[in-house]
Structures are given as C-alpha cells and as structure tokens.
PDB file of C-alpha atoms and ligand atoms in Angstrom:
ATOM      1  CA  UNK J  37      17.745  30.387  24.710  1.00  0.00           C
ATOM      2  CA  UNK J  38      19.196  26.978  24.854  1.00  0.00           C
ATOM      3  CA  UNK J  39      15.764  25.521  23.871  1.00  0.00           C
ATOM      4  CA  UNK J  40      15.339  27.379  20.400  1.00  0.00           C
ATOM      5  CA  UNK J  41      17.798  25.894  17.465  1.00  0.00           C
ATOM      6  CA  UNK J  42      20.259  28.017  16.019  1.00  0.00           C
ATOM      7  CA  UNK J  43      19.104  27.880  13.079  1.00  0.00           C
ATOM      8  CA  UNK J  44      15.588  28.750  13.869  1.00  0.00           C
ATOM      9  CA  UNK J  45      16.787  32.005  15.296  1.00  0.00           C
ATOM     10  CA  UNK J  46      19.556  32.771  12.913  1.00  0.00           C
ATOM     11  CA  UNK J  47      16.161  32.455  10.021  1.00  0.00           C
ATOM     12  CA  UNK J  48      13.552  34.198  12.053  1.00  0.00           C
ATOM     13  CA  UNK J  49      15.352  37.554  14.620  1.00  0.00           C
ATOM     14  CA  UNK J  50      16.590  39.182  11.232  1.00  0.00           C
ATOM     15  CA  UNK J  51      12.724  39.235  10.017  1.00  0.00           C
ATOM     16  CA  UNK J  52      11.989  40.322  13.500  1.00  0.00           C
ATOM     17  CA  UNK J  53      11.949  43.317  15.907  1.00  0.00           C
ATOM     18  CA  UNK J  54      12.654  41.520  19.232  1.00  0.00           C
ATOM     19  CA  UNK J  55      16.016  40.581  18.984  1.00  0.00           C
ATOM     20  CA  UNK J  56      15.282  37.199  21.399  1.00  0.00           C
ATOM     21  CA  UNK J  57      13.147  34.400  21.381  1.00  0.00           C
ATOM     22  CA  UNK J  58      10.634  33.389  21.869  1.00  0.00           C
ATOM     23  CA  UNK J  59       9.782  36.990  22.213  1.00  0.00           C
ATOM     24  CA  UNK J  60      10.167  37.295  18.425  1.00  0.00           C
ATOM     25  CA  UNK J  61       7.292  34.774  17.405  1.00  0.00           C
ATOM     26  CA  UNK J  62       4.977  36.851  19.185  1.00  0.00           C
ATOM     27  CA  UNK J  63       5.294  39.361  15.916  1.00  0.00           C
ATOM     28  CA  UNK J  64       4.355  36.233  13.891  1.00  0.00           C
ATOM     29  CA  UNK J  65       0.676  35.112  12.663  1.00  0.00           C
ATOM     30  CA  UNK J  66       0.090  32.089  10.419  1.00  0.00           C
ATOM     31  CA  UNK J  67      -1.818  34.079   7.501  1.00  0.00           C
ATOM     32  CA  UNK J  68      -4.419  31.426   6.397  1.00  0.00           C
ATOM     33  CA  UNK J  69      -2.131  30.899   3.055  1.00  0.00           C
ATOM     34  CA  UNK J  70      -0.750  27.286   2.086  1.00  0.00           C
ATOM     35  CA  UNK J  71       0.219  25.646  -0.802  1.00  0.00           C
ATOM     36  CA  UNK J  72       0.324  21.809  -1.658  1.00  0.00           C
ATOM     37  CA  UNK J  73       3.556  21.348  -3.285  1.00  0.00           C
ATOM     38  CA  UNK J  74       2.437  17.822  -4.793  1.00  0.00           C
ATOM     39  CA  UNK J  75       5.497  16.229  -4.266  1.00  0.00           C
ATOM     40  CA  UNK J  76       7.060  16.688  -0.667  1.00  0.00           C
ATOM     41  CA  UNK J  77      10.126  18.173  -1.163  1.00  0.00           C
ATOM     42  CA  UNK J  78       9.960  21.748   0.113  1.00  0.00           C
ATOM     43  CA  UNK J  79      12.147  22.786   3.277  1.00  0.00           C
ATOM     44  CA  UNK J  80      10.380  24.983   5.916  1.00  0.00           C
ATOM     45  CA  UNK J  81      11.806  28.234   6.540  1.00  0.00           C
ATOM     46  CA  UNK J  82      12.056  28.167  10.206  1.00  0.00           C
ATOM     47  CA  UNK J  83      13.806  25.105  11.554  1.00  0.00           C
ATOM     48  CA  UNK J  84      15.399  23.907   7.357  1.00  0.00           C
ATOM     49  CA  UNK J  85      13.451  20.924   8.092  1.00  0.00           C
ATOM     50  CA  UNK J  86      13.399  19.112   4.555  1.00  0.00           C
ATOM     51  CA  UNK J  87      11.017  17.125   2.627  1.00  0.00           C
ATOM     52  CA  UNK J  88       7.528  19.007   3.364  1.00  0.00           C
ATOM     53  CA  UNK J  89       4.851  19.045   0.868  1.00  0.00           C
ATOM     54  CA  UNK J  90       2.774  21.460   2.648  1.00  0.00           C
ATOM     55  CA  UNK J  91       3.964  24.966   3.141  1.00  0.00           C
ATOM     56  CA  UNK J  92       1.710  27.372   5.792  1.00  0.00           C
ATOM     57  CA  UNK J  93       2.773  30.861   5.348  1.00  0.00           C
ATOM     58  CA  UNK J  94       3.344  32.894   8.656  1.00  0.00           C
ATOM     59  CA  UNK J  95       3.631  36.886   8.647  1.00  0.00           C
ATOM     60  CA  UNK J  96       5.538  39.718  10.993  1.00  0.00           C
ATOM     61  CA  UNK J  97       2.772  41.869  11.992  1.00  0.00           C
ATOM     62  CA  UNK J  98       5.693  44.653  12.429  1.00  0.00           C
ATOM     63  CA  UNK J  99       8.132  43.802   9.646  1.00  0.00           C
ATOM     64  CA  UNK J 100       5.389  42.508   6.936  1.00  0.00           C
ATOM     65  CA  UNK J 101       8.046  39.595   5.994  1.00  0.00           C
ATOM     66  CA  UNK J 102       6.436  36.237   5.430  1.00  0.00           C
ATOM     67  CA  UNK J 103       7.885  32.635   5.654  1.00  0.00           C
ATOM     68  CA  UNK J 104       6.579  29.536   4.025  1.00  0.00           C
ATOM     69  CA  UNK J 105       7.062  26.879   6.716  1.00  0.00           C
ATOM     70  CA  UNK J 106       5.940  23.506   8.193  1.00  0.00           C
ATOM     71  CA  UNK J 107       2.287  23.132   9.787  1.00  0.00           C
ATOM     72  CA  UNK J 108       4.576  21.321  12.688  1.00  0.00           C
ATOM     73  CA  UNK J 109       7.025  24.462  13.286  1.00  0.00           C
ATOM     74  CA  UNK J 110       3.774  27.128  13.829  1.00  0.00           C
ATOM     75  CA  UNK J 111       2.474  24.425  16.622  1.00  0.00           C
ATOM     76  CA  UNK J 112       5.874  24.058  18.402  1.00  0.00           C
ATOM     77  CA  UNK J 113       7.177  27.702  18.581  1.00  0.00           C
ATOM     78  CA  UNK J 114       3.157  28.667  19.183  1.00  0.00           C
ATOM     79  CA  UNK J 115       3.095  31.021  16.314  1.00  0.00           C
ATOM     80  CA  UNK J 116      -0.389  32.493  16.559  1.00  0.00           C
ATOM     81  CA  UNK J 117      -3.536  31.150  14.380  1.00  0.00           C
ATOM     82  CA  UNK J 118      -6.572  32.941  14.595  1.00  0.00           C
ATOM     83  CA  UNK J 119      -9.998  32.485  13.247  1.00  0.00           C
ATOM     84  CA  UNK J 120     -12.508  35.117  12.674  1.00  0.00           C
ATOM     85  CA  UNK J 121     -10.138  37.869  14.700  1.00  0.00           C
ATOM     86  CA  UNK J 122      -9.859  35.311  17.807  1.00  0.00           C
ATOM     87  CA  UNK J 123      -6.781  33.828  18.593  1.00  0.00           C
ATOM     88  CA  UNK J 124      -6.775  30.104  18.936  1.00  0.00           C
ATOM     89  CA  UNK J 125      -5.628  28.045  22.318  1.00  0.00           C
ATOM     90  CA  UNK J 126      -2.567  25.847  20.893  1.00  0.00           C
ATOM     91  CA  UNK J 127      -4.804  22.927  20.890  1.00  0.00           C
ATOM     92  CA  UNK J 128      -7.768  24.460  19.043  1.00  0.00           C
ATOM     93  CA  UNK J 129      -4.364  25.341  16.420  1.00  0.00           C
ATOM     94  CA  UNK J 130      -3.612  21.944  16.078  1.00  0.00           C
ATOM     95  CA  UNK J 131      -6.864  21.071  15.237  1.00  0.00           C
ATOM     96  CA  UNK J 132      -7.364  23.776  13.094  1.00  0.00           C
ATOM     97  CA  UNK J 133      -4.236  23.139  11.179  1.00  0.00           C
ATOM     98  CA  UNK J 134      -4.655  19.414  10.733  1.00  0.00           C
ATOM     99  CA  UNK J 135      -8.890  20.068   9.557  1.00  0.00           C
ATOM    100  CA  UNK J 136      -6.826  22.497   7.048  1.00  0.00           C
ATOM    101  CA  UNK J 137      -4.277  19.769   5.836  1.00  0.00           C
ATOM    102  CA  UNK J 138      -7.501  16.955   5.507  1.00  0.00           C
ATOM    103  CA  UNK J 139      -9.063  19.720   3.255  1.00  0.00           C
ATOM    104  CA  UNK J 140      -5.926  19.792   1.058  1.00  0.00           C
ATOM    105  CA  UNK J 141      -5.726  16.199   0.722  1.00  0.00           C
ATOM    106  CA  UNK J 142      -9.394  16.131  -0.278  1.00  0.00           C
ATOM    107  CA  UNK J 143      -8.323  18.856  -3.083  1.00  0.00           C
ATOM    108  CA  UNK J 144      -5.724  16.888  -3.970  1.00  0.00           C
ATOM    109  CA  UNK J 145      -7.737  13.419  -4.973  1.00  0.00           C
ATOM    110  CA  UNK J 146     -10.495  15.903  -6.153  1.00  0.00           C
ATOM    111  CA  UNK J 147      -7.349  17.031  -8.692  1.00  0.00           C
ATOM    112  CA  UNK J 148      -7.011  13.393  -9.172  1.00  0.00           C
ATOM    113  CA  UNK J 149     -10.271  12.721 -10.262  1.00  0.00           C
ATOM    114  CA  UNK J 150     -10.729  15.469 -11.747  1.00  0.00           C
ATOM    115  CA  UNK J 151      -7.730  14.971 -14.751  1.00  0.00           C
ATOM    116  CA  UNK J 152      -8.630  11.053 -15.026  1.00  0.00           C
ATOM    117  CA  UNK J 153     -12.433  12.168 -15.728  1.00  0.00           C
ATOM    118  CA  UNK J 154     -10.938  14.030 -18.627  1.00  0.00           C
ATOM    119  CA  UNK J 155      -8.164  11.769 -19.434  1.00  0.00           C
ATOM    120  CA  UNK J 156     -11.058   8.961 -20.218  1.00  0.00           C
ATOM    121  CA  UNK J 157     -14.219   8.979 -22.137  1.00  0.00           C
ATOM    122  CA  UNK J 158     -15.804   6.946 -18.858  1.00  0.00           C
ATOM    123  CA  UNK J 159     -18.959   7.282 -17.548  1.00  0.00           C
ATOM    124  CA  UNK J 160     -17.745   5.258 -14.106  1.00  0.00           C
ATOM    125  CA  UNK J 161     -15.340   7.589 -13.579  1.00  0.00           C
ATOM    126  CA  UNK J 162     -17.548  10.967 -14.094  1.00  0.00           C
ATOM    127  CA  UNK J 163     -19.382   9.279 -11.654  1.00  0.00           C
ATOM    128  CA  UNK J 164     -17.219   8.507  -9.049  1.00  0.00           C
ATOM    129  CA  UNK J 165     -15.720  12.002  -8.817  1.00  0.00           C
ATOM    130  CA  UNK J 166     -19.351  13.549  -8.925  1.00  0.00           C
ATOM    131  CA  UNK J 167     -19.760  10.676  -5.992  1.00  0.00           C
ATOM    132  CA  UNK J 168     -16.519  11.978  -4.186  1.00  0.00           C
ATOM    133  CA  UNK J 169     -17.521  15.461  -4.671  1.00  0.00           C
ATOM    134  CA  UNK J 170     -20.737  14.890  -2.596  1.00  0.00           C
ATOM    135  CA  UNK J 171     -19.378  12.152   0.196  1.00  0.00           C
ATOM    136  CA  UNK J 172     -15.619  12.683   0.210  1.00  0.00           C
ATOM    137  CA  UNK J 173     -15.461   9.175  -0.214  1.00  0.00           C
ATOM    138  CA  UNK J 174     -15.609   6.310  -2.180  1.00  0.00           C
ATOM    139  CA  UNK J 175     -17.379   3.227  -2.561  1.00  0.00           C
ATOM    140  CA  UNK J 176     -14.924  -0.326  -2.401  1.00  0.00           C
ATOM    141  CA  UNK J 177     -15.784  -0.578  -6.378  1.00  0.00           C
ATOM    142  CA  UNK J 178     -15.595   2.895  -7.104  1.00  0.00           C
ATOM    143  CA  UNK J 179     -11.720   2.987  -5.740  1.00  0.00           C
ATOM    144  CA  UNK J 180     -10.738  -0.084  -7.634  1.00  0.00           C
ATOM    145  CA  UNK J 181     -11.573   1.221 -10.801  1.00  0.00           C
ATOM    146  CA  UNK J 182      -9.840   4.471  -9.507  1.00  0.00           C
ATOM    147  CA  UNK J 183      -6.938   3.599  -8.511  1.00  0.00           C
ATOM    148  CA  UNK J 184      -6.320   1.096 -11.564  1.00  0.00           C
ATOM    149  CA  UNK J 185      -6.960   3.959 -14.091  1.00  0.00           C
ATOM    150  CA  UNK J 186      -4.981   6.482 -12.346  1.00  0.00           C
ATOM    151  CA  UNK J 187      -2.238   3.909 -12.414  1.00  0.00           C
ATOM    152  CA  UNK J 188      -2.811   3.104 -15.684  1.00  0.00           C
ATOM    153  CA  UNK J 189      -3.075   7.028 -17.173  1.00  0.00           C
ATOM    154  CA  UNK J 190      -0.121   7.664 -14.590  1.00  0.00           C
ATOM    155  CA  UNK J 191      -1.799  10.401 -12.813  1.00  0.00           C
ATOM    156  CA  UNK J 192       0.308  11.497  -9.513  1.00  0.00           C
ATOM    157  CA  UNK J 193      -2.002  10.770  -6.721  1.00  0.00           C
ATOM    158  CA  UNK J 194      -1.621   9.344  -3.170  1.00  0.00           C
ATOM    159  CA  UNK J 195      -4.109   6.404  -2.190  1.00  0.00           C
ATOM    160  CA  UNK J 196      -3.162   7.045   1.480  1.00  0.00           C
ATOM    161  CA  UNK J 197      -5.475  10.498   0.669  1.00  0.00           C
ATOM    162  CA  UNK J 198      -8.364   8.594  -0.365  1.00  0.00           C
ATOM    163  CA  UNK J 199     -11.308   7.438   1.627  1.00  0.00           C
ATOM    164  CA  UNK J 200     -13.184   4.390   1.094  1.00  0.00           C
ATOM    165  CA  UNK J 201     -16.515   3.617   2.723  1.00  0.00           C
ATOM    166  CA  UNK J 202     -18.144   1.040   4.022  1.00  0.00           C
ATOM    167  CA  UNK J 203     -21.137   2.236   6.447  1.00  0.00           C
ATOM    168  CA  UNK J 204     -23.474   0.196   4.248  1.00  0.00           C
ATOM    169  CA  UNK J 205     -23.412  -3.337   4.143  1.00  0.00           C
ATOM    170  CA  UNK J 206     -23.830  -3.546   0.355  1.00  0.00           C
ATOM    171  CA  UNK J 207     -20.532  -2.228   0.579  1.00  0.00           C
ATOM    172  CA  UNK J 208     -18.718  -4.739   3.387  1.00  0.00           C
ATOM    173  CA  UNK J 209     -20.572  -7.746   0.771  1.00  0.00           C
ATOM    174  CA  UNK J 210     -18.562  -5.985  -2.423  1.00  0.00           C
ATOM    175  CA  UNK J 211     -15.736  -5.586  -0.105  1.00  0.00           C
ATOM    176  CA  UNK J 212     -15.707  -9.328   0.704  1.00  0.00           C
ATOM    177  CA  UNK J 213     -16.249 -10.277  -3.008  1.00  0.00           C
ATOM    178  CA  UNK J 214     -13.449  -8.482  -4.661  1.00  0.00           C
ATOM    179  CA  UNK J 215     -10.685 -10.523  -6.243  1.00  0.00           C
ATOM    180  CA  UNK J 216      -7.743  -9.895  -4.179  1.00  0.00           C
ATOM    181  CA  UNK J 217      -6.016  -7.762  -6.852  1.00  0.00           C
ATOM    182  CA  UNK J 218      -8.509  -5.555  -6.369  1.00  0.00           C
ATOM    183  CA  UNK J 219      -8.200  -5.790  -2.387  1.00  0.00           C
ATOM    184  CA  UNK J 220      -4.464  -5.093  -2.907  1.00  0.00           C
ATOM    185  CA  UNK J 221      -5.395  -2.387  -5.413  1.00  0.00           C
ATOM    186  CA  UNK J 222      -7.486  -0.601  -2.554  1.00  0.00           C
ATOM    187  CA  UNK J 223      -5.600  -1.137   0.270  1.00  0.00           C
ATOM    188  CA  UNK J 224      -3.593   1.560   0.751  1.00  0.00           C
ATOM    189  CA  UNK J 225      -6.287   3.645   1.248  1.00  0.00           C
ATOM    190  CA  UNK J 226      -8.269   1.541   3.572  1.00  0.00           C
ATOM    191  CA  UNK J 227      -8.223   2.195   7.417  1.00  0.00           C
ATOM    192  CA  UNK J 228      -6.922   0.001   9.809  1.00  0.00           C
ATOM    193  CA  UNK J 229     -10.119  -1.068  10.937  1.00  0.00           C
ATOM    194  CA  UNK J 230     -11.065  -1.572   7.394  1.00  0.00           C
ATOM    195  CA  UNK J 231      -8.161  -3.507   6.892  1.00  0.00           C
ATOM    196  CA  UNK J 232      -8.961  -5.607  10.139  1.00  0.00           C
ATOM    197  CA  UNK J 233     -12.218  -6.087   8.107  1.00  0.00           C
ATOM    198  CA  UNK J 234     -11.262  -7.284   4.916  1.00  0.00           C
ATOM    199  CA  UNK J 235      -9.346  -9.858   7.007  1.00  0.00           C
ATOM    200  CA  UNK J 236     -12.047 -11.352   8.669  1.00  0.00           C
ATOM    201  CA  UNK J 237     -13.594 -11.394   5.136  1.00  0.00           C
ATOM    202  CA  UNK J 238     -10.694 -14.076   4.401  1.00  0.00           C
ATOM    203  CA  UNK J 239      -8.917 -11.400   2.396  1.00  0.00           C
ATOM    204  CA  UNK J 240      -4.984 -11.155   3.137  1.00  0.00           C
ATOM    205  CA  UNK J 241      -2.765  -7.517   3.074  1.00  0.00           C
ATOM    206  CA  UNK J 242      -0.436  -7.618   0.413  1.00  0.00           C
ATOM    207  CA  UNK J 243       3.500  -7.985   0.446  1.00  0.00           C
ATOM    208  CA  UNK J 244       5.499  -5.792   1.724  1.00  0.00           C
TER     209      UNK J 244
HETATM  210 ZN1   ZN F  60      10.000  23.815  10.621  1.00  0.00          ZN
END
C-alpha cells in the first residue's frame, strides 16, 4: 500500500476492522458534523496535516470511533458522504463539501456582523447585517463601513469571506466614486473580476 502514507494508516487501521487500506475507509462515513475553528490551526486526524480551520468529522460504521479531519483528506481517500441515505459520486462530494464550507464562511461574517451590530449603537450597521442576512452580500458602501468598524472594534473576521455586489449599476457608480482608502479598505473581498473593474474605474490595488 505504497500509495497510502504511513501515517494515515498508522491513525486510521487501529480505529478500523480491515486491517489494510484502502479497504479500511470503506467502514468510514463523513457524519454531516464540522466545526469552524476561527483561527486555522487545527491538524486533521488522518494524514497530521496542520493548520486547518475546518474540521469534518468522519465515523466507523463498525467501530463507532470518529475523527475530526480535513474536508481535503475525506475527498482523496473517498471516504463516503451521503445525502438523504444516498451515497454521493466523489464529484457530487466535492461539491457537496465545498457548498458546506461557503455556508460556514457565510456563518462566520454573519458572526461578524452580528457582534459589531452590538458592539455599536449604529443604525448602518443593523442594516447591513439585516442586508447580508437576506442577499449574502454586500453593497460597495455597506463593506466600507464594515470592514473599517470591524477593524476599528477589532472583531476577528476574514474579508476574503465577504461578498460584495455589484449587479446594479448604482453600485459599479459608488464603486467608481469611493476614495481609494475605501477601495483598499474593500478589496480584499472583491473578486477578480471586480477587481479588474475597479481598475478600469481608474482605481489602483493596493501595496503589497
Ligand atoms: Zn488530512
């Protein structure tokens, strides 16, 4: 079994009936359970793999052990994922696993939003996470007072998790307007093509 790590089989036979892999993962199931750790320094259980913030926890339907590991490590040794009793092809997993890790991200600014609503008295800010609750977005003006009061309050959040519209053109205009601290402000959580945009709209990206 030249093509499994050591380590991955020295953490997962002694959970396991079948004393080989890959025969082994078949007793395995990713349960539905994960936890966002915040701050990305978890190891996965399987292959030690360091630095995760997400942990998906996988069962042995014959032992009843579980192991908190890395969304990447139940795709590569095909660990099984079902939904609603069917078991998924591996790329109906991947996309499965990846719509669950966009859902935590979403939780996560919703977490964000939620503590700088009550951190300040601030009647833009109740109203952009009301507006993120309903379109998982935000608009260019609504992130740059955001992100400068979550800065400001020091609230842990990730502006890569973010999503910033601009399917309206009111919102490309505001985009083009913005002083370029606020451009800067927002940028990490603009897309490429958004990006590409505020270029053409003379704006630059900021230093490195
Ligand atoms: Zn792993």
């Amino acid at each position: 079994m030249d093509s499994f790590p050591k380590r991955v089989a020295e953490n997962i036979l002694p959970l396991s009936v079948a004393r080989t892999l890959p025969a082994a993962f078949r007793e395995w199931h990713f349960t539905g359970q994960t936890v966002d750790h915040e701050i990305p320094e978890e190891t996965c259980r399987l292959c030690d793999k360091e630095g995760l913030r997400y942990h998906f926890e996988i069962r042995n339907d014959q032992t009843g052990h579980r192991l908190d590991v890395g969304s990447e490590c139940i795709l590569k040794f095909q660990v099984a994922v079902f939904d609603e009793g069917r078991e998924l092809e591996p790329d109906e997993a991947r996309k499965a696993l990846a719509e669950r890790m966009r859902q935590m991200r979403l939780e996560s600014c919703l977490r964000a939003l939620e503590r700088l609503a009550a951190a300040e008295a601030n009647d833009i800010l109740s109203n952009a996470l009301t507006y993120y609750r309903l379109h998982k977005s935000l608009t260019p003006k609504f992130a740059n007072v955001v992100f400068w009061r979550l800065q400001a309050n020091a609230i842990d959040h990730d502006p890569t998790f973010f999503k910033v519209r601009l399917d309206k053109s009111s919102y490309v205009t505001d985009l083009g307007a913005m002083p370029r601290r606020n451009i800067h402000r927002i940028w990490k959580a603009l897309t490429s093509a958004q990006r590409k945009k505020a270029i053409e709209l003379g704006h630059s990206a900021p230093p490195e």
